[in-house]
Amino acid sequence: MFEDESVMECRLRGNYRIKGLRTTSPVAVGDRVEVLVDTTEGTGVIEYIEERENYIIRKSVNLSKEAHVIAANLDQALLIATVHQPRTSYGFIDRFLCTARAYNIPAAVVINKIDLNQDEEPSQLEEEYSSCYEKIGYPVFKTSAINNDGIDQLKDWMHNKVTLVSGHSGVGKSTLLNAIQPELEIRTSEISEVHNKGTHTTTYAEMHRLDFGGFIIDTPGIKEFGLIDMEAGELSHYFPEIFNASENCKFNNCLHVNEPSCAVMNQVKENAIPETRYRSYLSILESIR
Ligand code: GDP
Ligand code: ZN
């Protein structure tokens, strides 16, 4: 899309390479590019891709070690979760938030379907989920996509930003995006149809303009994003409350697993750090070691 908002089909200059990153495709949704326009054909050639502020990669599915960049230059990321029908696990939310932080992308959580949480037990769960993340400093939006509750606050947050939207299927992502902007959904399905004719149906991102200002990047078919390569000792940097507590650990290379005088484990014992967060930390630690 050009500055005047016009759109043009472009291809990439044949031998284009980005230094230092082995990727399946050099250009991704959200990239800022310079295009040489062929006025007679009405098409363009991407001559230059600007350095990315950030980008997310797909979880590697093979051993080729090639990264697949899904989207670039994101301002923020939103995870849509539900505590009911279906219940999103703490582990999944924590992994998302940790990944976003590792990519240097501010993140927020939506708890959708709050209309279902009128009974005592689900509403208590809703409270547990939201206070867990609010305490750490993540924005939490409680919405009902079918009743239009909480949609305005979400739109305010998205205003003039490029927002990646993600969530397990069934949490109401389509319904929510439709509540944010009615025609958005229609366009989503049109684009999907075009893509479905090809063989690569599962992993791509779509960027949609918001009429009130900003963009949404949807990643249909992508369940989880790949975590950047990191050392075990780096992981706590992406769990803000664990990172804060770790200042007071006895050993400055403490991984908070079984070391003596670990301030993180003490805070978990005192419920200052939720057990769920600590368990997610341990599980990710296990996976990167
Ligand atoms: P997606 O797979 O995340 O895109 O989910 P859909 O938008 O297709 O929604 C899945 C189901 O949840 C549908 O039956 C929706 O009607 C329902 N749903 C979506 N949002 C809400 C909500 O806020 N409240 C309730 N009760 N149901 C919802
Ligand atoms: Zn520790």
CSV table of C-alpha atoms and ligand atoms in Angstrom, one decimal:
chain,number,residue,atom,x,y,z
A,1,MET,CA,0.0,0.0,0.0
A,2,PHE,CA,1.3,3.4,-1.0
A,3,GLU,CA,1.2,6.6,1.1
A,4,ASP,CA,-1.9,7.7,-0.9
A,5,GLU,CA,-3.5,4.4,0.2
A,6,SER,CA,-3.5,2.9,-3.3
A,7,VAL,CA,-2.6,-0.7,-3.7
A,8,MET,CA,-0.4,-2.4,-6.3
A,9,GLU,CA,0.7,-5.9,-7.0
A,10,CYS,CA,4.4,-6.1,-6.6
A,11,ARG,CA,7.1,-8.8,-7.0
A,12,LEU,CA,10.5,-8.9,-5.4
A,13,ARG,CA,13.6,-8.2,-7.4
A,14,GLY,CA,14.9,-11.6,-8.4
A,15,ASN,CA,18.1,-11.9,-6.3
A,16,TYR,CA,17.0,-9.9,-3.2
A,17,ARG,CA,18.6,-11.0,0.1
A,18,ILE,CA,18.4,-9.7,3.6
A,19,LYS,CA,21.8,-9.9,5.4
A,20,GLY,CA,22.1,-12.2,8.4
A,21,LEU,CA,18.7,-13.9,8.3
A,22,ARG,CA,17.9,-17.1,6.5
A,23,THR,CA,14.3,-16.9,5.7
A,24,THR,CA,11.9,-18.7,3.4
A,25,SER,CA,10.7,-15.4,1.9
A,26,PRO,CA,12.6,-12.2,2.3
A,27,VAL,CA,9.5,-9.9,2.4
A,28,ALA,CA,6.8,-10.1,5.0
A,29,VAL,CA,3.5,-8.4,5.8
A,30,GLY,CA,4.2,-5.1,7.4
A,31,ASP,CA,7.5,-4.5,5.7
A,32,ARG,CA,8.2,-1.0,4.5
A,33,VAL,CA,9.6,-1.2,1.0
A,34,GLU,CA,10.7,0.9,-1.9
A,35,VAL,CA,9.0,0.0,-5.2
A,36,LEU,CA,10.0,0.7,-8.8
A,37,VAL,CA,6.7,1.2,-10.6
A,38,ASP,CA,6.1,0.0,-14.2
A,39,THR,CA,3.5,2.5,-15.3
A,40,THR,CA,2.5,0.6,-18.4
A,41,GLU,CA,2.0,-2.7,-16.6
A,42,GLY,CA,0.6,-1.1,-13.5
A,43,THR,CA,2.8,-3.4,-11.4
A,44,GLY,CA,5.8,-2.8,-9.2
A,45,VAL,CA,9.1,-4.3,-8.3
A,46,ILE,CA,10.3,-4.2,-4.7
A,47,GLU,CA,13.8,-2.8,-4.8
A,48,TYR,CA,14.5,-2.3,-1.2
A,49,ILE,CA,13.2,-3.5,2.2
A,50,GLU,CA,13.7,-1.2,5.1
A,51,GLU,CA,15.3,-2.5,8.2
A,52,ARG,CA,12.6,-4.0,10.5
A,53,GLU,CA,11.9,-2.5,13.9
A,54,ASN,CA,10.7,-6.0,15.0
A,55,TYR,CA,9.3,-9.1,13.4
A,56,ILE,CA,7.7,-12.4,14.4
A,57,ILE,CA,8.6,-15.8,13.1
A,58,ARG,CA,6.7,-18.9,12.7
A,59,LYS,CA,7.5,-21.8,14.9
A,60,SER,CA,9.9,-23.8,12.9
A,61,VAL,CA,8.2,-26.9,11.6
A,62,ASN,CA,11.2,-28.6,10.0
A,63,LEU,CA,14.9,-28.9,10.5
A,64,SER,CA,15.9,-26.5,7.7
A,65,LYS,CA,16.7,-23.8,10.3
A,66,GLU,CA,15.1,-21.3,8.0
A,67,ALA,CA,13.0,-18.8,9.7
A,68,HIS,CA,9.7,-17.8,8.3
A,69,VAL,CA,8.9,-14.2,9.0
A,70,ILE,CA,5.2,-13.8,9.4
A,71,ALA,CA,4.9,-10.1,10.0
A,72,ALA,CA,7.1,-7.1,10.6
A,73,ASN,CA,7.0,-3.6,12.2
A,74,LEU,CA,4.3,-4.3,14.7
A,75,ASP,CA,3.3,-1.7,17.3
A,76,GLN,CA,1.5,-4.1,19.6
A,77,ALA,CA,0.1,-7.6,19.9
A,78,LEU,CA,-3.2,-8.8,21.2
A,79,LEU,CA,-4.1,-12.2,22.5
A,80,ILE,CA,-7.8,-13.1,22.6
A,81,ALA,CA,-8.5,-15.5,25.4
A,82,THR,CA,-11.6,-16.9,27.1
A,83,VAL,CA,-12.1,-18.5,30.5
A,84,HIS,CA,-15.1,-20.4,29.3
A,85,GLN,CA,-16.1,-22.1,26.1
A,86,PRO,CA,-13.2,-22.8,25.5
A,87,ARG,CA,-10.9,-22.1,28.5
A,88,THR,CA,-7.5,-20.7,27.3
A,89,SER,CA,-4.7,-22.1,29.4
A,90,TYR,CA,-2.5,-19.9,31.5
A,91,GLY,CA,0.5,-21.6,29.8
A,92,PHE,CA,-0.7,-20.5,26.4
A,93,ILE,CA,-1.2,-16.9,27.4
A,94,ASP,CA,2.2,-16.7,29.2
A,95,ARG,CA,4.0,-18.2,26.2
A,96,PHE,CA,2.4,-15.6,24.0
A,97,LEU,CA,3.3,-12.7,26.3
A,98,CYS,CA,6.8,-13.9,26.8
A,99,THR,CA,7.3,-14.3,23.0
A,100,ALA,CA,5.9,-10.8,22.3
A,101,ARG,CA,8.3,-9.3,24.9
A,102,ALA,CA,11.2,-11.2,23.5
A,103,TYR,CA,10.3,-9.7,20.1
A,104,ASN,CA,10.1,-6.3,21.8
A,105,ILE,CA,6.3,-5.9,21.0
A,106,PRO,CA,4.0,-4.6,23.7
A,107,ALA,CA,1.1,-7.0,24.4
A,108,ALA,CA,-2.3,-7.0,25.8
A,109,VAL,CA,-5.0,-9.7,26.6
A,110,VAL,CA,-8.6,-9.7,25.8
A,111,ILE,CA,-11.0,-11.9,27.8
A,112,ASN,CA,-13.9,-12.4,25.5
A,113,LYS,CA,-17.3,-14.0,26.1
A,114,ILE,CA,-17.7,-12.2,29.5
A,115,ASP,CA,-21.5,-12.6,29.0
A,116,LEU,CA,-21.0,-16.3,29.7
A,117,ASN,CA,-19.3,-15.5,33.0
A,118,GLN,CA,-22.3,-14.5,35.0
A,119,ASP,CA,-22.4,-17.6,37.2
A,120,GLU,CA,-20.2,-17.6,40.3
A,121,GLU,CA,-17.4,-19.9,39.2
A,122,PRO,CA,-16.7,-18.5,35.7
A,123,SER,CA,-16.8,-14.9,36.9
A,124,GLN,CA,-14.3,-15.8,39.7
A,125,LEU,CA,-12.1,-17.3,37.0
A,126,GLU,CA,-12.4,-14.2,34.9
A,127,GLU,CA,-11.3,-12.2,37.9
A,128,GLU,CA,-8.3,-14.5,38.5
A,129,TYR,CA,-7.2,-14.2,34.9
A,130,SER,CA,-7.5,-10.5,34.6
A,131,SER,CA,-5.9,-9.6,38.0
A,132,CYS,CA,-3.0,-12.0,37.2
A,133,TYR,CA,-2.1,-10.0,34.1
A,134,GLU,CA,-3.1,-6.5,35.3
A,135,LYS,CA,-0.8,-6.8,38.3
A,136,ILE,CA,2.1,-7.4,36.0
A,137,GLY,CA,1.2,-4.4,34.0
A,138,TYR,CA,-0.4,-5.9,30.9
A,139,PRO,CA,-3.6,-4.2,29.7
A,140,VAL,CA,-6.6,-6.5,30.0
A,141,PHE,CA,-9.8,-5.9,28.1
A,142,LYS,CA,-13.0,-7.7,29.0
A,143,THR,CA,-15.3,-8.0,26.1
A,144,SER,CA,-18.4,-9.6,24.8
A,145,ALA,CA,-18.2,-9.6,21.1
A,146,ILE,CA,-21.9,-10.6,20.7
A,147,ASN,CA,-23.1,-7.9,23.1
A,148,ASN,CA,-20.6,-5.2,22.0
A,149,ASP,CA,-19.3,-4.9,25.5
A,150,GLY,CA,-15.8,-3.5,25.9
A,151,ILE,CA,-15.3,-2.9,22.2
A,152,ASP,CA,-14.8,0.9,22.4
A,153,GLN,CA,-12.0,0.5,24.9
A,154,LEU,CA,-10.3,-2.0,22.5
A,155,LYS,CA,-10.8,0.4,19.6
A,156,ASP,CA,-9.2,3.2,21.6
A,157,TRP,CA,-6.2,1.0,22.3
A,158,MET,CA,-5.9,0.0,18.6
A,159,HIS,CA,-6.3,3.5,17.3
A,160,ASN,CA,-3.5,4.5,14.8
A,161,LYS,CA,-1.5,1.4,15.7
A,162,VAL,CA,-0.4,-1.8,13.9
A,163,THR,CA,-1.9,-4.5,16.0
A,164,LEU,CA,-1.2,-8.2,15.6
A,165,VAL,CA,-4.3,-10.2,16.7
A,166,SER,CA,-4.1,-13.8,17.8
A,167,GLY,CA,-6.0,-16.5,19.6
A,168,HIS,CA,-7.0,-20.2,19.6
A,169,SER,CA,-9.9,-20.9,17.3
A,170,GLY,CA,-13.2,-20.7,19.0
A,171,VAL,CA,-12.4,-17.8,21.3
A,172,GLY,CA,-14.4,-15.4,19.1
A,173,LYS,CA,-11.7,-13.7,17.1
A,174,SER,CA,-13.8,-13.4,14.0
A,175,THR,CA,-16.8,-12.2,15.9
A,176,LEU,CA,-14.7,-9.7,17.8
A,177,LEU,CA,-13.0,-8.3,14.7
A,178,ASN,CA,-16.4,-8.0,13.1
A,179,ALA,CA,-17.6,-6.0,16.1
A,180,ILE,CA,-14.6,-3.7,15.8
A,181,GLN,CA,-15.2,-3.2,12.1
A,182,PRO,CA,-18.0,-4.9,10.3
A,183,GLU,CA,-16.6,-5.2,6.8
A,184,LEU,CA,-13.3,-6.5,8.1
A,185,GLU,CA,-14.6,-10.1,8.3
A,186,ILE,CA,-15.9,-10.1,4.8
A,187,ARG,CA,-12.5,-9.0,3.4
A,188,THR,CA,-10.8,-11.6,5.6
A,189,SER,CA,-12.8,-14.5,4.0
A,190,GLU,CA,-12.3,-13.1,0.5
A,191,ILE,CA,-8.6,-13.1,0.9
A,192,SER,CA,-8.6,-16.6,2.4
A,193,GLU,CA,-10.5,-17.9,-0.6
A,194,VAL,CA,-7.8,-16.7,-2.9
A,195,HIS,CA,-5.1,-18.2,-0.8
A,196,ASN,CA,-6.9,-21.5,-0.5
A,197,LYS,CA,-6.5,-22.1,-4.2
A,198,GLY,CA,-2.7,-22.3,-3.6
A,199,THR,CA,-0.9,-25.0,-1.7
A,200,HIS,CA,0.4,-22.8,1.1
A,201,THR,CA,-2.8,-22.3,3.0
A,202,THR,CA,-1.7,-22.4,6.5
A,203,THR,CA,0.9,-19.8,7.2
A,204,TYR,CA,0.4,-16.3,6.1
A,205,ALA,CA,-0.6,-13.0,7.7
A,206,GLU,CA,-3.2,-10.5,6.5
A,207,MET,CA,-3.1,-6.8,7.1
A,208,HIS,CA,-6.4,-4.9,7.3
A,209,ARG,CA,-6.9,-1.2,7.5
A,210,LEU,CA,-9.1,0.1,10.2
A,211,ASP,CA,-11.5,2.9,9.2
A,212,PHE,CA,-10.9,4.7,12.5
A,213,GLY,CA,-7.1,4.6,12.0
A,214,GLY,CA,-4.6,1.9,12.3
A,215,PHE,CA,-4.2,-1.7,11.0
A,216,ILE,CA,-4.9,-5.2,12.2
A,217,ILE,CA,-2.6,-8.1,11.3
A,218,ASP,CA,-4.4,-11.4,11.4
A,219,THR,CA,-2.5,-14.7,11.3
A,220,PRO,CA,-5.1,-17.3,10.4
A,221,GLY,CA,-3.9,-20.9,10.8
A,222,ILE,CA,-0.9,-20.0,12.9
A,223,LYS,CA,-1.3,-21.4,16.4
A,224,GLU,CA,1.9,-20.3,18.0
A,225,PHE,CA,4.8,-18.1,17.2
A,226,GLY,CA,8.4,-19.2,17.4
A,227,LEU,CA,10.4,-18.0,20.3
A,228,ILE,CA,13.7,-16.3,19.4
A,229,ASP,CA,16.9,-18.2,20.3
A,230,MET,CA,17.9,-17.3,23.8
A,231,GLU,CA,20.1,-18.5,26.7
A,232,ALA,CA,18.3,-20.0,29.7
A,233,GLY,CA,19.4,-17.0,31.8
A,234,GLU,CA,17.7,-14.6,29.4
A,235,LEU,CA,14.2,-16.0,29.8
A,236,SER,CA,13.4,-14.2,33.0
A,237,HIS,CA,13.8,-10.9,31.1
A,238,TYR,CA,10.6,-11.7,29.4
A,239,PHE,CA,8.6,-12.4,32.6
A,240,PRO,CA,8.6,-8.8,34.1
A,241,GLU,CA,7.6,-9.8,37.6
A,242,ILE,CA,10.1,-12.7,37.7
A,243,PHE,CA,12.8,-10.4,36.4
A,244,ASN,CA,12.0,-7.8,39.1
A,245,ALA,CA,12.1,-10.4,41.9
A,246,SER,CA,15.4,-11.9,40.6
A,247,GLU,CA,17.3,-8.8,41.7
A,248,ASN,CA,17.2,-10.3,45.2
A,249,CYS,CA,18.2,-13.8,44.4
A,250,LYS,CA,21.4,-14.8,46.2
A,251,PHE,CA,23.2,-15.9,43.0
A,252,ASN,CA,23.1,-13.5,40.1
A,253,ASN,CA,23.0,-16.4,37.6
A,254,CYS,CA,20.0,-17.9,39.5
A,255,LEU,CA,17.6,-19.6,37.1
A,256,HIS,CA,15.0,-19.9,39.9
A,257,VAL,CA,14.7,-23.7,39.7
A,258,ASN,CA,16.2,-25.1,42.8
A,259,GLU,CA,18.9,-22.6,43.9
A,260,PRO,CA,19.2,-21.6,47.6
A,261,SER,CA,17.9,-18.2,48.7
A,262,CYS,CA,15.9,-17.7,45.4
A,263,ALA,CA,13.8,-14.5,45.8
A,264,VAL,CA,11.6,-15.7,42.9
A,265,MET,CA,10.7,-19.0,44.6
A,266,ASN,CA,10.1,-17.1,47.8
A,267,GLN,CA,7.6,-14.7,46.1
A,268,VAL,CA,5.8,-17.7,44.5
A,269,LYS,CA,5.5,-19.2,48.0
A,270,GLU,CA,4.1,-16.0,49.3
A,271,ASN,CA,1.7,-15.7,46.3
A,272,ALA,CA,3.2,-12.4,45.2
A,273,ILE,CA,4.0,-14.2,41.9
A,274,PRO,CA,1.2,-16.4,40.7
A,275,GLU,CA,2.0,-20.1,40.7
A,276,THR,CA,0.7,-20.2,37.1
A,277,ARG,CA,3.2,-17.8,35.9
A,278,TYR,CA,6.1,-19.6,37.6
A,279,ARG,CA,5.0,-22.9,36.1
A,280,SER,CA,4.9,-21.3,32.6
A,281,TYR,CA,8.4,-20.0,33.2
A,282,LEU,CA,9.7,-23.4,34.1
A,283,SER,CA,8.0,-25.0,31.2
A,284,ILE,CA,9.5,-22.6,28.7
A,285,LEU,CA,12.9,-22.9,30.4
A,286,GLU,CA,12.7,-26.6,30.0
A,287,SER,CA,11.9,-26.2,26.3
A,288,ILE,CA,14.9,-24.0,25.5
A,289,ARG,CA,17.5,-25.9,27.6
B,1,GDP,P1,-12.9,-17.8,16.1
B,1,GDP,O1,-12.7,-19.2,15.8
B,1,GDP,O2,-12.0,-17.3,17.2
B,1,GDP,O3,-12.8,-16.8,15.0
B,1,GDP,O4,-14.3,-17.7,16.8
B,1,GDP,P2,-15.7,-17.2,16.2
B,1,GDP,O5,-15.8,-15.8,16.1
B,1,GDP,O6,-16.1,-18.1,15.0
B,1,GDP,O7,-16.7,-17.6,17.4
B,1,GDP,C1,-16.8,-19.0,17.9
B,1,GDP,C2,-18.1,-19.1,18.6
B,1,GDP,O8,-18.1,-18.3,19.8
B,1,GDP,C3,-19.3,-18.7,17.8
B,1,GDP,O9,-20.3,-19.6,18.0
B,1,GDP,C4,-19.6,-17.3,18.3
B,1,GDP,O10,-20.9,-16.9,18.1
B,1,GDP,C5,-19.2,-17.4,19.7
B,1,GDP,N1,-18.9,-16.1,20.3
B,1,GDP,C6,-18.0,-15.2,19.9
B,1,GDP,N2,-17.9,-14.2,20.7
B,1,GDP,C7,-18.7,-14.4,21.7
B,1,GDP,C8,-19.1,-13.7,22.9
B,1,GDP,O11,-18.6,-12.6,23.2
B,1,GDP,N3,-20.0,-14.3,23.8
B,1,GDP,C9,-20.5,-15.5,23.5
B,1,GDP,N4,-21.4,-16.0,24.3
B,1,GDP,N5,-20.2,-16.2,22.4
B,1,GDP,C10,-19.3,-15.7,21.5
B,2,ZN,ZN,16.2,-17.1,41.8
